[in-house]
mmCIF file of C-alpha atoms in Angstrom:
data_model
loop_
_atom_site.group_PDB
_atom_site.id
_atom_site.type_symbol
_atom_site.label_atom_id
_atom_site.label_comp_id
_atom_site.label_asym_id
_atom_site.label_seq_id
_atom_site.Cartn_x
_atom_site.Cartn_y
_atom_site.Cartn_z
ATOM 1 C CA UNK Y 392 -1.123 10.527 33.496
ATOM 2 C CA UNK Y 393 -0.522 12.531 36.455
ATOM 3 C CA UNK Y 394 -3.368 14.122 38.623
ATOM 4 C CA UNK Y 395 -3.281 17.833 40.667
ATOM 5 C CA UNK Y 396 -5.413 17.885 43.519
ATOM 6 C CA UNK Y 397 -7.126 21.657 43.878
ATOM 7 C CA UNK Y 398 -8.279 21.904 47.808
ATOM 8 C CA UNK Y 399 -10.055 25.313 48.319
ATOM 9 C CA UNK Y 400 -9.741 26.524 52.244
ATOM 10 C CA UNK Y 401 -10.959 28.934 54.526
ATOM 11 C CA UNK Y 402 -10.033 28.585 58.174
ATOM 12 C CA UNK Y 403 -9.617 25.076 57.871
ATOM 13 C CA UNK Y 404 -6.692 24.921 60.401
ATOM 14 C CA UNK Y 405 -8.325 22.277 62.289
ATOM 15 C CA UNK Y 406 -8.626 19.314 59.214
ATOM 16 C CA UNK Y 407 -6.609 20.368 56.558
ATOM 17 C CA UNK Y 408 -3.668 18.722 58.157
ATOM 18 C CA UNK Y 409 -5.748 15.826 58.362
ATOM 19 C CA UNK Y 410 -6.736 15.717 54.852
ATOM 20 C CA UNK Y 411 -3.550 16.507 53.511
ATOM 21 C CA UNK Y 412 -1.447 14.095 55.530
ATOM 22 C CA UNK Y 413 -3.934 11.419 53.808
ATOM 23 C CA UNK Y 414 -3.016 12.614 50.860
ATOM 24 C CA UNK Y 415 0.637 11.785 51.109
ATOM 25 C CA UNK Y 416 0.333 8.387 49.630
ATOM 26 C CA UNK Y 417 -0.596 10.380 46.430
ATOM 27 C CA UNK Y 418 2.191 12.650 46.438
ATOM 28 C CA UNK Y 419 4.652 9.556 47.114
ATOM 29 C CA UNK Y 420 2.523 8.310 44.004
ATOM 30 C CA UNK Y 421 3.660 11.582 41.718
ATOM 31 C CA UNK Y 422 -0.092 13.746 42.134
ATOM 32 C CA UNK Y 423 0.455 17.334 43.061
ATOM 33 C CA UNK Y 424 -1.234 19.194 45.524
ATOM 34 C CA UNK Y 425 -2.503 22.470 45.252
ATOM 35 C CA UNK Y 426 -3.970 24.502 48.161
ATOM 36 C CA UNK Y 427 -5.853 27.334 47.360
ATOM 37 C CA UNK Y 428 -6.764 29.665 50.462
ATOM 38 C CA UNK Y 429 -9.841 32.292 50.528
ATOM 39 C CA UNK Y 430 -9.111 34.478 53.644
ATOM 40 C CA UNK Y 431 -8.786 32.504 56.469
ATOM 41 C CA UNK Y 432 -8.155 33.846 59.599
ATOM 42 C CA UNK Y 433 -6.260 31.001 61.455
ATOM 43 C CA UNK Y 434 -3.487 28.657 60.668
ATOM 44 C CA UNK Y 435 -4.873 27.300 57.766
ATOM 45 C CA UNK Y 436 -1.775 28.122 55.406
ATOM 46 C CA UNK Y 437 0.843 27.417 58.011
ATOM 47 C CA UNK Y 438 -0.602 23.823 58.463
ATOM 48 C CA UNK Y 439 -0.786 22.826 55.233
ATOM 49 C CA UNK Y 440 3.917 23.597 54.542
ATOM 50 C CA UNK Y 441 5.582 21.024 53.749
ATOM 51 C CA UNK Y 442 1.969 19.066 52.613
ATOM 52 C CA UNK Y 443 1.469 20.255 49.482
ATOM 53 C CA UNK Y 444 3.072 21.582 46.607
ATOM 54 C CA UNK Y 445 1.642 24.957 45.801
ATOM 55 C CA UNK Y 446 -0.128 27.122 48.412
ATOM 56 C CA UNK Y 447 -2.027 29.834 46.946
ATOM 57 C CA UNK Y 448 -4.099 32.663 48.305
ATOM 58 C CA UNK Y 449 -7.500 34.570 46.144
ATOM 59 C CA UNK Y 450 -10.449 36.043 46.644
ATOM 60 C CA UNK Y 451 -12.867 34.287 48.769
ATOM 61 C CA UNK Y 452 -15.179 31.787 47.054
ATOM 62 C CA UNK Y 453 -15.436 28.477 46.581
ATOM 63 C CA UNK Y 454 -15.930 28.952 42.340
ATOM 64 C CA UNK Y 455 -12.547 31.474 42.998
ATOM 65 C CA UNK Y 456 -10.605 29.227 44.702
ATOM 66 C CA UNK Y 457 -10.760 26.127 42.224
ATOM 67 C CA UNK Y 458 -10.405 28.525 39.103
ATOM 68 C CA UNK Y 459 -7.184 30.222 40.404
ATOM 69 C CA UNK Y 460 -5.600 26.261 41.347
ATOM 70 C CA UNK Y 461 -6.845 25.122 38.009
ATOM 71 C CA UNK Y 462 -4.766 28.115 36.227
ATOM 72 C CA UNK Y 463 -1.637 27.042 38.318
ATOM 73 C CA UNK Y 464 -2.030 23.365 37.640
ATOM 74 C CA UNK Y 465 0.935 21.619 35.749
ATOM 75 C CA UNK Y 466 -1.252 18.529 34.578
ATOM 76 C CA UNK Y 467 -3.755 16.964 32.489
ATOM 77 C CA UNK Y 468 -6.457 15.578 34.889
ATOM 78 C CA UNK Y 469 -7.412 17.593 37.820
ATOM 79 C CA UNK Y 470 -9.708 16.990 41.133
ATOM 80 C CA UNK Y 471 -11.075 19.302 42.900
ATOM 81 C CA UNK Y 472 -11.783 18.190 46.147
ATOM 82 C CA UNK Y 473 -12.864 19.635 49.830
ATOM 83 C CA UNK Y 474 -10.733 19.670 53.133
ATOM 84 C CA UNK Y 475 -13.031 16.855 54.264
ATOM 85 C CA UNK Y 476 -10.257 14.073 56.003
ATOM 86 C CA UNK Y 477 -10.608 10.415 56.494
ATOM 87 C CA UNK Y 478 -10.362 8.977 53.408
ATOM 88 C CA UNK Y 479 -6.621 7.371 54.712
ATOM 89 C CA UNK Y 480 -7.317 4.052 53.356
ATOM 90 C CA UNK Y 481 -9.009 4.983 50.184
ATOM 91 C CA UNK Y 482 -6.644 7.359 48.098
ATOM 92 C CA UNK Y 483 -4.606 5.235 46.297
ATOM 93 C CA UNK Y 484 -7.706 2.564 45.145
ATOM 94 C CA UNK Y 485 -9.620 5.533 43.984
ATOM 95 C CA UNK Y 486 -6.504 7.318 41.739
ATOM 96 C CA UNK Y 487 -6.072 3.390 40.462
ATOM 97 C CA UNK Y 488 -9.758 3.860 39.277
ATOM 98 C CA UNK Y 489 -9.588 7.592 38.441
ATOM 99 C CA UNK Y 490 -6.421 5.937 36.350
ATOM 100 C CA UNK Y 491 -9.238 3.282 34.751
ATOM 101 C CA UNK Y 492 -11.522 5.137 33.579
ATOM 102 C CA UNK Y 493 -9.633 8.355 31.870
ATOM 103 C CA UNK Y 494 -8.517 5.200 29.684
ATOM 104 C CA UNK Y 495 -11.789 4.673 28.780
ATOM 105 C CA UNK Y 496 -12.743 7.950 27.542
ATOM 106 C CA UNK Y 497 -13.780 9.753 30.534
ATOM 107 C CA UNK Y 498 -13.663 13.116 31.465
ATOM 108 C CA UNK Y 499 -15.600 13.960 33.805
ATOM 109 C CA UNK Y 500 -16.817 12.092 37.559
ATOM 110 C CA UNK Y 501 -16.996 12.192 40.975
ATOM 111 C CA UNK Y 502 -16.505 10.855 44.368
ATOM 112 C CA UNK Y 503 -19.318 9.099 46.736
ATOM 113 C CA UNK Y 504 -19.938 11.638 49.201
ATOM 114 C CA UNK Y 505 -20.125 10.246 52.677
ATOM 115 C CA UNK Y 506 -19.981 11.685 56.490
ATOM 116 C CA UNK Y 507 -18.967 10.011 59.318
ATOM 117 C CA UNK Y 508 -19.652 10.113 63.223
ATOM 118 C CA UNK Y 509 -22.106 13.376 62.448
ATOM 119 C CA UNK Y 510 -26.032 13.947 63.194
ATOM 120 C CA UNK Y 511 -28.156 11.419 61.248
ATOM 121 C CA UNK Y 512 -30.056 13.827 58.792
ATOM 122 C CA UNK Y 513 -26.351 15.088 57.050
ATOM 123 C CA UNK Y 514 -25.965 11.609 56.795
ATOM 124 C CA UNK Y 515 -29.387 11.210 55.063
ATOM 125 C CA UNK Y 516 -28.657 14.117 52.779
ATOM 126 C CA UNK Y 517 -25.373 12.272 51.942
ATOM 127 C CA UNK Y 518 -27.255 8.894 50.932
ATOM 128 C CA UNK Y 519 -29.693 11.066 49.133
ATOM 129 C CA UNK Y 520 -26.741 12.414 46.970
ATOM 130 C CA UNK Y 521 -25.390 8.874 46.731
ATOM 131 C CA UNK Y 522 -28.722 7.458 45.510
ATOM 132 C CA UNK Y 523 -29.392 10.479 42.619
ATOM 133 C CA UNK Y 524 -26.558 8.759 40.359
ATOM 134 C CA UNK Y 525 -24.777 11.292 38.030
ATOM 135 C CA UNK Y 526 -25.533 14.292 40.134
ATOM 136 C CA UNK Y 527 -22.307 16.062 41.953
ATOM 137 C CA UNK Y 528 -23.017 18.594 44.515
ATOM 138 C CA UNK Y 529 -19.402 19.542 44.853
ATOM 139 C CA UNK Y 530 -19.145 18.851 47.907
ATOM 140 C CA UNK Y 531 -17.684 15.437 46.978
ATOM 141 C CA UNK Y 532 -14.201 14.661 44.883
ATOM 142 C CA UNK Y 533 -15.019 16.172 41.520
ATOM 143 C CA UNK Y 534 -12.344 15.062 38.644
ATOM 144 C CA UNK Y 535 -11.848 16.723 35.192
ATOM 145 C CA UNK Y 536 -9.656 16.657 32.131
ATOM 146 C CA UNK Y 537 -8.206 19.781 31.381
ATOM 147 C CA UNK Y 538 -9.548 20.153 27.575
ATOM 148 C CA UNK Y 539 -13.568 19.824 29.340
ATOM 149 C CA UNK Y 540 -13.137 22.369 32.326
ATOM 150 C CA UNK Y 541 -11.547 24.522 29.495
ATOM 151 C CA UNK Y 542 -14.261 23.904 27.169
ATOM 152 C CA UNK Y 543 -16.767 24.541 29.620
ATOM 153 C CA UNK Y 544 -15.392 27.752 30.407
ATOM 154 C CA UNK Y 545 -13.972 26.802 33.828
ATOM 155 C CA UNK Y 546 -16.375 27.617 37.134
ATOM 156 C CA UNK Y 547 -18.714 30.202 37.236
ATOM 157 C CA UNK Y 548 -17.713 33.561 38.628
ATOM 158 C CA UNK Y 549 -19.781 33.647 41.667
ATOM 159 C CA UNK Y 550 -18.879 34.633 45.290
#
């Protein structure tokens, strides 16, 4: 099983690099990433060359964004994730588990969602998201088969 990583930007000059240089370890690791811009008005595109393998430009919207990357992926289990960095150490243990489960039957799951060096009530929130088990915001690492998003219709066509 290979996995496509959809990352939907807007002027995120400033961490995409980040983000996508931890990512590398996946790419080494045959994952393909897929950068899907809205707009931006900075570097955003020019930072991520050479990181990832598709960069693609739509309409602004997060629900936009991840629907045009899921039409160009080339695989069968996709996660959508935001330009969040700092997960260096934790990429390849959490495709290994990603890996797990869609052997179990999974479809569907997501990421912990967790801040770091930020004000303490966005790091309450984040517990608070942590602690509702089986809810995803989408603001965390969402994964998907491609036979459920398609049954489900994909996102929702909202700006």
């Amino acid at each position: 099983m290979r996995l496509s990583i959809v990352i939907p930007t807007r002027n995120e000059d400033e961490t995409l690099p980040l983000l996508l240089a931890d990512l590398q370890c996946l790419r080494a690791d045959d994952a393909e990433i897929i950068v899907v811009d809205g707009g931006s008005r900075d570097a955003t595109l020019a930072g991520a060359e050479g990181l990832a393998d598709q960069l693609l430009t739509s309409e602004p919207g997060r629900a936009r964004q991840l629907d045009a990357g899921a039409a160009a992926v080339r695989t069968t289990c996709w996660c959508f994730c935001m330009p969040t960095p700092g997960c260096r150490r934790e990429p390849r243990r959490r495709w290994r588990n990603l890996r797990k489960l869609t052997r179990t039957g999974a479809f569907s799951g997501c990421a912990w969602l967790g801040v770091r060096g930020c004000c303490r009530w966005l790091r309450a929130a984040c517990g608070g998201v942590r602690g509702s088990r089986g809810i995803a915001t989408g603001d965390q690492g969402l994964f998907v088969t491609r036979e459920l998003f398609a049954a489900v219709g994909g996102y929702p066509a909202q700006p």
